[in-house]
Tab-separated table of C-alpha atoms in Angstrom:
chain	number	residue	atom	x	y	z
A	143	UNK	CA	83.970	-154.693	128.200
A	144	UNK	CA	81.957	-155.918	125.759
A	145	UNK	CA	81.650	-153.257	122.642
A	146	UNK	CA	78.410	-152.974	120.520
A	147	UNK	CA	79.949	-150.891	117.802
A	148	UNK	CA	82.027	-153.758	116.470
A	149	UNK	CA	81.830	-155.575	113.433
A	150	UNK	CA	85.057	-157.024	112.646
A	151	UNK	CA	88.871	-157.305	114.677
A	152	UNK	CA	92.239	-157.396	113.068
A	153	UNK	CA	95.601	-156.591	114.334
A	154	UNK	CA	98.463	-154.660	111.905
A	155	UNK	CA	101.141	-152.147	112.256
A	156	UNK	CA	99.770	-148.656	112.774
A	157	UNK	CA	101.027	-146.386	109.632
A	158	UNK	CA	101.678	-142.400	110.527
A	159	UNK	CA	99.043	-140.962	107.556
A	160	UNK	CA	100.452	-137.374	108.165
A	161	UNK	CA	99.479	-135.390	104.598
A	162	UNK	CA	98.150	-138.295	103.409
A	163	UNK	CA	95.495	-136.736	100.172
A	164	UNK	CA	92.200	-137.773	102.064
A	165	UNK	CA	92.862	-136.840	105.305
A	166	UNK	CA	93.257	-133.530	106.965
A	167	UNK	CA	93.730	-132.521	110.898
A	168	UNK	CA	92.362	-129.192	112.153
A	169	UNK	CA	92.590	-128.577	115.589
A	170	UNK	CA	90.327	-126.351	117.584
A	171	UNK	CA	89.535	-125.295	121.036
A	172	UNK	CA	86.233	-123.766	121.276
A	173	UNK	CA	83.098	-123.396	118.837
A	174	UNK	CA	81.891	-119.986	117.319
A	175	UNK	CA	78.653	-119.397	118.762
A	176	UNK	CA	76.760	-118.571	115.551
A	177	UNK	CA	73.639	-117.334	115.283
A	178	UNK	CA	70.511	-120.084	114.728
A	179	UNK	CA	68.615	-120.220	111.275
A	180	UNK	CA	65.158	-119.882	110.781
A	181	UNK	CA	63.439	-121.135	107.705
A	182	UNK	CA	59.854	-121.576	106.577
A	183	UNK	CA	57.636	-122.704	103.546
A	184	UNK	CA	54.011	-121.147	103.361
A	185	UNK	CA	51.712	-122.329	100.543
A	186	UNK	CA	49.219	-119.367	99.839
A	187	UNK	CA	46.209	-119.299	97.941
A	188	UNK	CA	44.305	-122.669	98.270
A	189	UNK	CA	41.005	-121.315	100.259
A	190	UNK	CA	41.057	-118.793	97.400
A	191	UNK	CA	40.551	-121.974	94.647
A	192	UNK	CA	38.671	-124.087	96.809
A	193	UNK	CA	35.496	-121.073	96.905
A	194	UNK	CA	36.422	-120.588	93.462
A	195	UNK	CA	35.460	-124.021	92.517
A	196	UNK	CA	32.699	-123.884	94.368
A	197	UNK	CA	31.389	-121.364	92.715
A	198	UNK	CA	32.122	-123.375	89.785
A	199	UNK	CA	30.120	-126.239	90.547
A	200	UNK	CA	26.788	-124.098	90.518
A	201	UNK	CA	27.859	-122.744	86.913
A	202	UNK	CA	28.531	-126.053	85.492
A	203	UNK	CA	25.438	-127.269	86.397
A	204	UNK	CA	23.709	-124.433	84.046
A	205	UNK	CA	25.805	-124.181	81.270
A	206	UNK	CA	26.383	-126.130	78.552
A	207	UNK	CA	29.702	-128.564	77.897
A	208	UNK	CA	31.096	-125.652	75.754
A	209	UNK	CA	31.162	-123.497	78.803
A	210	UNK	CA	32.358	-126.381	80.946
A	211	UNK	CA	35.142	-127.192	79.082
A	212	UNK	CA	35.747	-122.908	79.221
A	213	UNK	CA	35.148	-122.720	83.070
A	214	UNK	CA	37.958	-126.192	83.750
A	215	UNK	CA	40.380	-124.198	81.368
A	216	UNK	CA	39.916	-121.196	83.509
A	217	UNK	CA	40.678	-123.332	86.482
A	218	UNK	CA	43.857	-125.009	85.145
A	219	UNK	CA	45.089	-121.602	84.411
A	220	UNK	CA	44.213	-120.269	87.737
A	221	UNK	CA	46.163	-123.728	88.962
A	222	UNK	CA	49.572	-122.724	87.679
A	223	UNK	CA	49.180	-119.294	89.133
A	224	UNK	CA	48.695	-119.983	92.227
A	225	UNK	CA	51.942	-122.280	91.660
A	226	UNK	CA	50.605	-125.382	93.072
A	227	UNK	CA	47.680	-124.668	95.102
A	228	UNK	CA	45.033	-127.113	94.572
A	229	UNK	CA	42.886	-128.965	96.375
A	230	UNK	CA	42.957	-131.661	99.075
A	231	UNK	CA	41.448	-134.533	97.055
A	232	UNK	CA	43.200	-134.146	93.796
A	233	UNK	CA	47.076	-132.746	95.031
A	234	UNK	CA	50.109	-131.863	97.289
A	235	UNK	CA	50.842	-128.716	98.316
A	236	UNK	CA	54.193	-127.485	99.037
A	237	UNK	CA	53.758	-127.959	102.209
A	238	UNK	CA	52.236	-130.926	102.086
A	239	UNK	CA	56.051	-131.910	100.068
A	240	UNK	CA	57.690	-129.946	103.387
A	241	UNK	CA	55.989	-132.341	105.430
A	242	UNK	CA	56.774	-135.594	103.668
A	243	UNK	CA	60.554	-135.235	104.001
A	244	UNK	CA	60.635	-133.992	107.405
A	245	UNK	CA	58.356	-136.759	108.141
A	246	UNK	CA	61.483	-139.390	105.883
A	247	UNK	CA	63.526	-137.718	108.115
A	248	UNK	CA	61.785	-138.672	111.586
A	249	UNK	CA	64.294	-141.448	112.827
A	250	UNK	CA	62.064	-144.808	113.342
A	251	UNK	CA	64.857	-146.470	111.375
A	252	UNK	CA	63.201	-148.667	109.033
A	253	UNK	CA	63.496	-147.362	105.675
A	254	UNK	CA	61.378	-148.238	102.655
A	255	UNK	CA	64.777	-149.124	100.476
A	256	UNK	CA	64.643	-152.239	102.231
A	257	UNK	CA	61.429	-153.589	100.480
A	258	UNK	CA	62.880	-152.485	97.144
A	259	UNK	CA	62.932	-155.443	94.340
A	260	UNK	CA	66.309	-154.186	93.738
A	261	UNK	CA	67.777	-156.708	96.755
A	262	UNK	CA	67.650	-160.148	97.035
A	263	UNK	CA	64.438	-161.960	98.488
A	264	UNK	CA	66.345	-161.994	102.039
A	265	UNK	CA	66.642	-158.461	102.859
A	266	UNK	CA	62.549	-158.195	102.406
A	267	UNK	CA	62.466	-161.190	104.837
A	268	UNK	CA	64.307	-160.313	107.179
A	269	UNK	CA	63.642	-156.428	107.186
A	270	UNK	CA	60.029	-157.492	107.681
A	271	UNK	CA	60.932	-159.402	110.964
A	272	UNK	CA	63.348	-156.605	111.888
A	273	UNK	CA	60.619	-153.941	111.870
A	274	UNK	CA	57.602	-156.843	113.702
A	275	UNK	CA	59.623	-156.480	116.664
A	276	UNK	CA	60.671	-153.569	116.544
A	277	UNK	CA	57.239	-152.160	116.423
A	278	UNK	CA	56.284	-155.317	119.240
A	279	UNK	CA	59.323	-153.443	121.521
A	280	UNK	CA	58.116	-150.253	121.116
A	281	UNK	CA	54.635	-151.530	122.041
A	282	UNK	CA	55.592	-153.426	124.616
A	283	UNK	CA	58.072	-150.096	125.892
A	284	UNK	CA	55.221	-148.037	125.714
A	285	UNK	CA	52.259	-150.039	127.559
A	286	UNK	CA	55.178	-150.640	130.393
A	287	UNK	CA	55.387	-154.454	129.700
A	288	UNK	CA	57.571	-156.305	131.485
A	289	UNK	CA	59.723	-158.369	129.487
A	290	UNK	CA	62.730	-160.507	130.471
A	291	UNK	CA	64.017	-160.852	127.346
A	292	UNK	CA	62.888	-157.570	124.833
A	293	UNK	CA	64.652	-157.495	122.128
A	294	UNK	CA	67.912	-155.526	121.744
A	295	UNK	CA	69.775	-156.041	118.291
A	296	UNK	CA	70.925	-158.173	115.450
A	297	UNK	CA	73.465	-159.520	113.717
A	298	UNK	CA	73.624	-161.183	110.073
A	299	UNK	CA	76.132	-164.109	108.564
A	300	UNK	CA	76.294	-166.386	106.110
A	301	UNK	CA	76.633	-169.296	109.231
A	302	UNK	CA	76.519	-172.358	106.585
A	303	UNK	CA	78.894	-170.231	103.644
A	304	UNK	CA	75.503	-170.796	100.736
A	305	UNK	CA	76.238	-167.055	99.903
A	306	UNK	CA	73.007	-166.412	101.915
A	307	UNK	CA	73.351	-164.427	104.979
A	308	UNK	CA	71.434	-165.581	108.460
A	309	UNK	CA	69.482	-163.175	110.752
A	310	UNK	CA	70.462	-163.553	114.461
A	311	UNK	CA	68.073	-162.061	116.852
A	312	UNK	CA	69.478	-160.979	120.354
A	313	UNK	CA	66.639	-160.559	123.334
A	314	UNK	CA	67.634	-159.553	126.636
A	315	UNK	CA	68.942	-156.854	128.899
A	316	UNK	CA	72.997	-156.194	130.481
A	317	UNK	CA	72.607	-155.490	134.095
A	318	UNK	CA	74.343	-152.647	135.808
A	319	UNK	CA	76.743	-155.822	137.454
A	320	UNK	CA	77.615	-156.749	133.942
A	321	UNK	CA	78.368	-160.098	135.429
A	322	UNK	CA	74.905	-160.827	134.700
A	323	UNK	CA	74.329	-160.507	131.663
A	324	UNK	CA	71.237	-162.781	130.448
A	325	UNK	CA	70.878	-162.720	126.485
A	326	UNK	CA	68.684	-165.236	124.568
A	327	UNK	CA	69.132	-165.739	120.515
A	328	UNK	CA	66.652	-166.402	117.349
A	329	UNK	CA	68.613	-167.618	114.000
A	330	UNK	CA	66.654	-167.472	111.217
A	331	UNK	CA	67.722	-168.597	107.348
A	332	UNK	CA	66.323	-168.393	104.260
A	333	UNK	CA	63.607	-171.244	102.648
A	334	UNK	CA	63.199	-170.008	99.136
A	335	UNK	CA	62.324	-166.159	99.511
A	336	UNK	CA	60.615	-167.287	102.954
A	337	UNK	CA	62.542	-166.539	106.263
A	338	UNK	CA	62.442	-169.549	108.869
A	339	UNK	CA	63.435	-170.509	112.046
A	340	UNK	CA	66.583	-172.177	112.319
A	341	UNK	CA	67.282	-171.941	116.346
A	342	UNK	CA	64.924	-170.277	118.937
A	343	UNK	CA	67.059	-171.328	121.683
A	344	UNK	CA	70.542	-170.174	121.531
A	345	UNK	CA	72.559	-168.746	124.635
A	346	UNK	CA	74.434	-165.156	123.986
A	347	UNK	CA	74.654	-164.659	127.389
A	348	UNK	CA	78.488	-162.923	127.660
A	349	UNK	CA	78.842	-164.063	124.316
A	350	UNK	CA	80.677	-162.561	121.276
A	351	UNK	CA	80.020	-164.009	117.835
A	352	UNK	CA	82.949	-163.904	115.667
A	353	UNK	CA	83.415	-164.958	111.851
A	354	UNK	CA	84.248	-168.425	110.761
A	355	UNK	CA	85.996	-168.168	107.353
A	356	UNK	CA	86.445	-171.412	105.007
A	357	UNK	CA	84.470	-173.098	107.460
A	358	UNK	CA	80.460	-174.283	108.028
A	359	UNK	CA	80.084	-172.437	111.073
A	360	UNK	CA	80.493	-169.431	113.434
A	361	UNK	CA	82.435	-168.603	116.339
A	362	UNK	CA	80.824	-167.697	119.894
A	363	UNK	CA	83.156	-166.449	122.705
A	364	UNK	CA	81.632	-167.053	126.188
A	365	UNK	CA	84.066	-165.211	128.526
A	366	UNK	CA	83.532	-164.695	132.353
A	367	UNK	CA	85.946	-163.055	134.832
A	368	UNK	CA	87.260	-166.806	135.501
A	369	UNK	CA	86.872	-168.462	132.290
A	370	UNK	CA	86.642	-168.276	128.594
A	371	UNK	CA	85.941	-170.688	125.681
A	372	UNK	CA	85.633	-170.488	122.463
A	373	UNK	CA	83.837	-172.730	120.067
A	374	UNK	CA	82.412	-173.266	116.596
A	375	UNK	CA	78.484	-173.942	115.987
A	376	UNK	CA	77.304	-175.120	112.560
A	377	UNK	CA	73.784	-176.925	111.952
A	378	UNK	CA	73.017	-180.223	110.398
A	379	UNK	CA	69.302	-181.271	109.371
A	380	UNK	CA	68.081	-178.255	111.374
A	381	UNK	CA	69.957	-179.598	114.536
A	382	UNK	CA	72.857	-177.422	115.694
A	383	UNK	CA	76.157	-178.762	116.712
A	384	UNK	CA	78.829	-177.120	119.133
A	385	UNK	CA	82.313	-178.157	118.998
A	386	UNK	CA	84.888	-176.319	121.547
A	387	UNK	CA	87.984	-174.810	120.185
A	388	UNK	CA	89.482	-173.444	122.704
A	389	UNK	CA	89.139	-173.328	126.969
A	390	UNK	CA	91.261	-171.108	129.566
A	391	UNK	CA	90.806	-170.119	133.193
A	392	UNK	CA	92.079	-166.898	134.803
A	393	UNK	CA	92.389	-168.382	138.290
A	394	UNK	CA	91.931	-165.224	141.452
A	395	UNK	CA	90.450	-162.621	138.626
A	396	UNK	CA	87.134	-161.784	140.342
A	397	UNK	CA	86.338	-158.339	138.301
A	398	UNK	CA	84.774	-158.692	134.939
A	399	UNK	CA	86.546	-155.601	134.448
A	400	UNK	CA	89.730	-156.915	135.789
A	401	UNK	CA	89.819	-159.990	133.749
A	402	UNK	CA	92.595	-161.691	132.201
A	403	UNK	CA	93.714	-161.197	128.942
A	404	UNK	CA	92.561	-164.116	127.331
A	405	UNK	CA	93.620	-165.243	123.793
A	406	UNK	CA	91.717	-163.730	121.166
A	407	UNK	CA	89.339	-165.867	118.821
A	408	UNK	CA	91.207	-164.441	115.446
A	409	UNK	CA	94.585	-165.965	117.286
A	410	UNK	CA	92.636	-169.102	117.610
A	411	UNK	CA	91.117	-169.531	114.043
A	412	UNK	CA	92.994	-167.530	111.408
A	413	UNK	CA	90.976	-164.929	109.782
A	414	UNK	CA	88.424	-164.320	112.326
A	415	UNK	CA	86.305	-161.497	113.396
A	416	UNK	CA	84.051	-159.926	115.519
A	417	UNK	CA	80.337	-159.768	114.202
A	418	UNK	CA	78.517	-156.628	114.748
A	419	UNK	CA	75.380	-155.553	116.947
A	420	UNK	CA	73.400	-154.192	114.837
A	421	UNK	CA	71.065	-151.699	116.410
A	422	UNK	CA	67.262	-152.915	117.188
A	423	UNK	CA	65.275	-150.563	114.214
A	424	UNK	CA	68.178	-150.280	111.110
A	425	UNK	CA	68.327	-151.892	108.184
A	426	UNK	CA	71.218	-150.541	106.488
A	427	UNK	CA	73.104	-152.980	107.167
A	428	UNK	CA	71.168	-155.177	105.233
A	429	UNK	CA	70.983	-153.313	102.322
A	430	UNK	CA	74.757	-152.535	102.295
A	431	UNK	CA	75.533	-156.402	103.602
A	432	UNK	CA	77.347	-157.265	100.455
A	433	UNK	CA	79.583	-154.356	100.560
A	434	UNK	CA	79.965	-155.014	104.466
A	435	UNK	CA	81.095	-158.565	103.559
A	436	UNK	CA	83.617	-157.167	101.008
A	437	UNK	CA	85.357	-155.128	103.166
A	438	UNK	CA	85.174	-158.061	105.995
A	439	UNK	CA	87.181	-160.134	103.100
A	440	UNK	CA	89.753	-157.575	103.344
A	441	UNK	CA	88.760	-155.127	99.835
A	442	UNK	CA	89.989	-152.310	101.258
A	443	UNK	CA	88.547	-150.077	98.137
A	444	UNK	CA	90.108	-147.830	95.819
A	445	UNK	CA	91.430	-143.902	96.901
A	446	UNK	CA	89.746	-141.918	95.512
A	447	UNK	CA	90.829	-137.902	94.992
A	448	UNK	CA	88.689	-136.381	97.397
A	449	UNK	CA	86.408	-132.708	97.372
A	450	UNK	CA	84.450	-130.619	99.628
A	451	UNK	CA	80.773	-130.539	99.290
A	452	UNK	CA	79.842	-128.027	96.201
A	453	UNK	CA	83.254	-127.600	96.127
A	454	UNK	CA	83.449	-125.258	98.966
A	455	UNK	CA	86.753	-125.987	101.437
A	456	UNK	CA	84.603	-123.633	104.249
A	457	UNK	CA	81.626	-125.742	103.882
A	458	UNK	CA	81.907	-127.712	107.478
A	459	UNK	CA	83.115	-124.249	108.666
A	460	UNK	CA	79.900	-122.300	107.975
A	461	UNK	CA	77.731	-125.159	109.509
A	462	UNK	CA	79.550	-124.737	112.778
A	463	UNK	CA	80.357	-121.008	113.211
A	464	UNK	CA	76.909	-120.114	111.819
A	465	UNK	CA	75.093	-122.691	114.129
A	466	UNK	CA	73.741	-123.996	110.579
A	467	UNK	CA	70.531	-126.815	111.348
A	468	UNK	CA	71.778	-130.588	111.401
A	469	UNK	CA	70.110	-134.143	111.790
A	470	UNK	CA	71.892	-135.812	114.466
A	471	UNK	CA	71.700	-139.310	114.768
A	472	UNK	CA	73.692	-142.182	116.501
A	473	UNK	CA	75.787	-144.560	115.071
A	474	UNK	CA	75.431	-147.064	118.234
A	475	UNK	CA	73.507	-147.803	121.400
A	476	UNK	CA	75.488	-145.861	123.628
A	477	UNK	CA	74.365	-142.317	121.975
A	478	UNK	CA	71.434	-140.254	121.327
A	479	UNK	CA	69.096	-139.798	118.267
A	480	UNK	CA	68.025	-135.906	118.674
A	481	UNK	CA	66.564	-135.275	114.278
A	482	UNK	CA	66.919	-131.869	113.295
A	483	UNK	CA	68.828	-129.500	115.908
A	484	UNK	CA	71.045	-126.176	115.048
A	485	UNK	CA	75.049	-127.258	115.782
A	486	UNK	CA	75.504	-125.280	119.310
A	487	UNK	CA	72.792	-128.087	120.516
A	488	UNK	CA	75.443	-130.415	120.522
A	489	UNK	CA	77.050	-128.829	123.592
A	490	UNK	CA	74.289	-129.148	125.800
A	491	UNK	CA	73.514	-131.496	128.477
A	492	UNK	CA	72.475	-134.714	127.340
A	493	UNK	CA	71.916	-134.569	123.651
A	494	UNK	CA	74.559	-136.350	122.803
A	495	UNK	CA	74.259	-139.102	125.597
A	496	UNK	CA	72.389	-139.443	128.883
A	497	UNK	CA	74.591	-137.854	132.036
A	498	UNK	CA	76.781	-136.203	129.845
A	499	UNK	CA	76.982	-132.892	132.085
A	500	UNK	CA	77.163	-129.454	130.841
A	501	UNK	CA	80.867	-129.025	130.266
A	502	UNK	CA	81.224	-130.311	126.582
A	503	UNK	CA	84.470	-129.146	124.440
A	504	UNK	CA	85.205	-130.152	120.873
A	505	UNK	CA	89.105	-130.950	121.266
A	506	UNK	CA	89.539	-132.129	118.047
A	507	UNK	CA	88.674	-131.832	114.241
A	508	UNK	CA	89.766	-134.236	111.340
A	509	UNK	CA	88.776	-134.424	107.287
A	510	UNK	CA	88.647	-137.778	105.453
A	511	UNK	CA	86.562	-139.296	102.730
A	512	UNK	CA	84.758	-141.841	105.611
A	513	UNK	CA	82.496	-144.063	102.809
A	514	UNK	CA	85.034	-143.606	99.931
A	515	UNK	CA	82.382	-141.465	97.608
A	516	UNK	CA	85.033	-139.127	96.745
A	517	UNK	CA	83.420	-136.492	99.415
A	518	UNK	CA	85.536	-135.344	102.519
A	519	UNK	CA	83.493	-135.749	106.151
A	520	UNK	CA	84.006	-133.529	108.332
A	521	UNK	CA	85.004	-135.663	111.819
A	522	UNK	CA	85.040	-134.085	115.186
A	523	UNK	CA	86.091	-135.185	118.255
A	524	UNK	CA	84.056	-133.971	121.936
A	525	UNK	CA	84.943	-134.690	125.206
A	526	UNK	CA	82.263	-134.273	127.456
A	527	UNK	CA	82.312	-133.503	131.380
A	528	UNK	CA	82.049	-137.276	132.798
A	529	UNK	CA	84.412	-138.753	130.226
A	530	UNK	CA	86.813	-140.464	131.786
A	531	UNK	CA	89.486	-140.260	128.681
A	532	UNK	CA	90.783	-136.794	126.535
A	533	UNK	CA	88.021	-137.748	123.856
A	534	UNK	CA	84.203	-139.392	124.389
A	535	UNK	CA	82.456	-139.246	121.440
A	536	UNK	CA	83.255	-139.169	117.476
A	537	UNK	CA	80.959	-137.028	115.398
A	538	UNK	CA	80.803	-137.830	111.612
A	539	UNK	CA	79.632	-134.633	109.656
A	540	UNK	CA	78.127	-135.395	106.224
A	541	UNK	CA	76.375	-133.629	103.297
A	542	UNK	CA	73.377	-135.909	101.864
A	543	UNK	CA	71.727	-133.848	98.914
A	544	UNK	CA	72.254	-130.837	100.561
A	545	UNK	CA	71.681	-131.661	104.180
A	546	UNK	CA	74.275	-131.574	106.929
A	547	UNK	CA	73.798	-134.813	108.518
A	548	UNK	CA	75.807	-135.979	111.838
A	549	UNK	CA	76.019	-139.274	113.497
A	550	UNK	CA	77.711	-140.113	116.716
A	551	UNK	CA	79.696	-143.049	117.698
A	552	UNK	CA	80.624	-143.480	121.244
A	553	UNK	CA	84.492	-143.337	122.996
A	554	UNK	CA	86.498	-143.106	120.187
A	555	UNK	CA	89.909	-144.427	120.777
A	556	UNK	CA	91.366	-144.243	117.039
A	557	UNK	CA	94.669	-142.713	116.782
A	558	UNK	CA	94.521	-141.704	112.956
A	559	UNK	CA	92.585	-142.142	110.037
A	560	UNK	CA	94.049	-144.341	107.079
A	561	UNK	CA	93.696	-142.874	102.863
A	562	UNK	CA	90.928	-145.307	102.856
A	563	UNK	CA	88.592	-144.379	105.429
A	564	UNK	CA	89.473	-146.714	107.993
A	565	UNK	CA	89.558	-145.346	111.781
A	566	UNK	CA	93.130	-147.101	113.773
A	567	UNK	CA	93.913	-147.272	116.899
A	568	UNK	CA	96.500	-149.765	119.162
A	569	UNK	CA	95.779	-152.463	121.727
A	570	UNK	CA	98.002	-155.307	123.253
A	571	UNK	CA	100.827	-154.406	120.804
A	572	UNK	CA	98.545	-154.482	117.792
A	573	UNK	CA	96.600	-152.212	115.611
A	574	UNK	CA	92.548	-152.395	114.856
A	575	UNK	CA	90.712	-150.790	112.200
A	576	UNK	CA	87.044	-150.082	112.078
A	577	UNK	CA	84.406	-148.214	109.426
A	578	UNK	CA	81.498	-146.709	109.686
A	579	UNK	CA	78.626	-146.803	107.275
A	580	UNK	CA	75.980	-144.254	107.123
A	581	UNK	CA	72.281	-142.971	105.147
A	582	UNK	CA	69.944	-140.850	106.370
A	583	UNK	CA	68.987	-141.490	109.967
A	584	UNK	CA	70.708	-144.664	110.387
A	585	UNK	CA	75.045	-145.245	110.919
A	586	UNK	CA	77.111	-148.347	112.432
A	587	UNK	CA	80.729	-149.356	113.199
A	588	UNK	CA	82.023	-152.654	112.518
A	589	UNK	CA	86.237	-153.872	112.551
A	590	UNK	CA	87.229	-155.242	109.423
A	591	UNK	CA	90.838	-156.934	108.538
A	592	UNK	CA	93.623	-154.622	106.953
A	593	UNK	CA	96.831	-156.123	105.421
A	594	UNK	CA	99.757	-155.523	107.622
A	595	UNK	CA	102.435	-152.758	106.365
């Protein structure tokens, strides 16, 4: 089935991490109900100034500028009693401040880092085009617009290796058949610090896009239940150019789910990996695509000794068994974005993921430095009632200046977690290794490669 929490595939021994320093299993059964939390700002004493300076006003107009510049030092001292109470025109009032972050925190995934002049002239571009259509989809979703291809997600790589990533648009919609799945792409590059369009007609239907390393080019992986083929595209004067690698049948296999095995593109050009969906609205990875790439190259990063938040080894514990208030957020398609919820919310019906039912246990519960910032996450593991495995759903718990943050990545099927933050688990004989990136309301998966043991 095709996976949109993938970045990169790699196969390697699986290593037992038992005790490793960074990592630490805690099983549980069942969740403490806690108790919720309630807190509220209230800014007094601002109707107070504002008939004071009224009053003013009238008195100013009488007196002389001695007793004006008397009157404004009255007010300024009247200012910092009221700690902060102004008004409108001239500041923000604490609430006001309470307001702005909740409003940061509202999840429309587009974050202002993105237009800083701290990144290279790309991540502007493409940001900018990222958030047009997302803002055109949400239009479109809204007025009821019927759309045969709306846009879906993204991906970004450097296709022509100039150390310059390219933006890959993905429009279109997988059917309930998944045998029909009709996906149309948009590749744009960069011109200077201008984006433009290199393709507006490229096929991804039942097509993955994999790396090409050393080469001018990427991989696409067209696979039906019958047939798959593999081949490299690269462009030349704006004209792109498709040269098949690689073609195999899987005569009598009439399920998509019941498909052959085919060979896999990284056995077919060494060093190759899956590219990533990247969700519709984010632009994380965008801003952390240089990092991304770096681990894709196979920098593992350095272990770091890890800590609990403030130093406190009970810190995940009190968020859970007091039913402490967390942002929830997903870390793919397949889950839910829900903002600011107390923890017990987790357990009910469908905030996680649509149809989830009402019976949801946590069945497991893991520590490990996830992002390698010297920080343990706390990483749960929830099975809920329709899941057809033990586990369903992988819950990252993180502290981000002082907020409890959680993002959700769907049917987890890792077996450990290495020293360096990487999630493993085994398939055909082999071992794949994925990480997750994460900030504020937006998180995403993606394989990379890990040298074998």
């Amino acid at each position: 089935m095709k996976r949109v929490v993938a970045f990169i595939m790699t196969g390697a021994l699986v290593t037992s991490l038992t005790g490793c320093s960074n990592i630490v299993d805690d099983t549980i059964g069942k969740v403490t109900k806690g108790i919720d939390t309630i807190g509220s700002s209230v800014n007094k004493g601002a109707d107070a100034i504002g008939e004071f300076e009224e009053g003013l006003e009238e008195k100013l107009a009488e007196n002389s500028k001695e007793a004006e510049l008397k009157k404004e030092a009255e007010v300024d001292k009247e200012d910092k009693e009221t700690d902060g109470a102004t008004d409108n025109s001239s500041k923000k009032t604490f609430s006001d401040d309470e307001a702005d972050k909740k409003a940061e925190k509202k999840n429309d995934g587009i974050i202002s880092k993105a237009y800083s002049d701290d990144f290279q002239p790309y991540v502007r571009a493409y940001a900018e085009i990222i958030k047009a259509e997302t803002d055109k989809k949400i239009q479109d979703e809204e007025a009821g617009k019927e759309n045969k291809y709306p846009y879906d997600s993204y991906y970004l790589y450097d296709i022509d290796k100039d150390d310059m990533p390219e933006l890959i648009l993905s429009y279109g919609v997988l059917d309930e058949a998944y045998m029909d799945s009709d996906y149309k792409g948009v590749i744009y590059t960069m011109d200077g610090d201008n984006a433009v369009v290199l393709d507006d007609d490229f096929d991804l239907s039942l097509t993955d896009l994999y790396t090409d390393p050393g080469e001018n080019g990427m991989l696409c992986y067209r696979y039906t239940a019958k047939e798959a083929v593999c081949y490299r595209i690269s462009y030349q004067n704006g004209q792109r150019i498709e040269e098949e690698l690689h073609r195999e049948h899987a005569e009598g296999t009439e399920s998509y789910f019941k498909r052959a095995r085919y060979k896999s593109p990284w056995d077919i050009v060494t060093g190759s990996y899956e590219l990533a969906h990247c969700r519709y609205n984010m632009t994380l990875p965008l801003e952390m695509y240089d990092e991304i790439m770096s681990y894709i190259s196979g920098n593992r990063g350095e272990i770091k000794a890890a800590s609990y938040p403030f130093d406190d080894v009970n810190f995940f514990e009190k968020v859970i068994t007091d039913n402490q208030e967390i942002y929830l957020y997903k870390g793919d398609k397949f889950t839910l974005d829900q903002g600011q919820i107390t923890f017990n919310n987790i357990f009910t019906s469908d905030v996680l993921k649509n149809s989830s039912g009402s019976n949801i246990k946590l069945v497991d519960k893991k520590y490990a430095d996830i992002n390698q910032d010297g920080k343990y996450e706390c990483i749960l593991y929830i099975k809920t009632e329709f899941a057809s495995g033990s586990r369903d759903i992988r819950l990252v718990l993180t502290e981000q200046n002082g907020e409890v943050y959680a993002y959700s990545f769907f049917y987890p099927c890792e077996d450990s977690i290495t020293e360096y933050g990487e999630f493993t688990y085994r398939r055909d004989q082999k071992s794949l290794y994925t990480r997750a990136i994460f900030e504020g309301d937006q998180a995403m998966e993606f394989y990379v490669p890990v040298v074998e043991n």
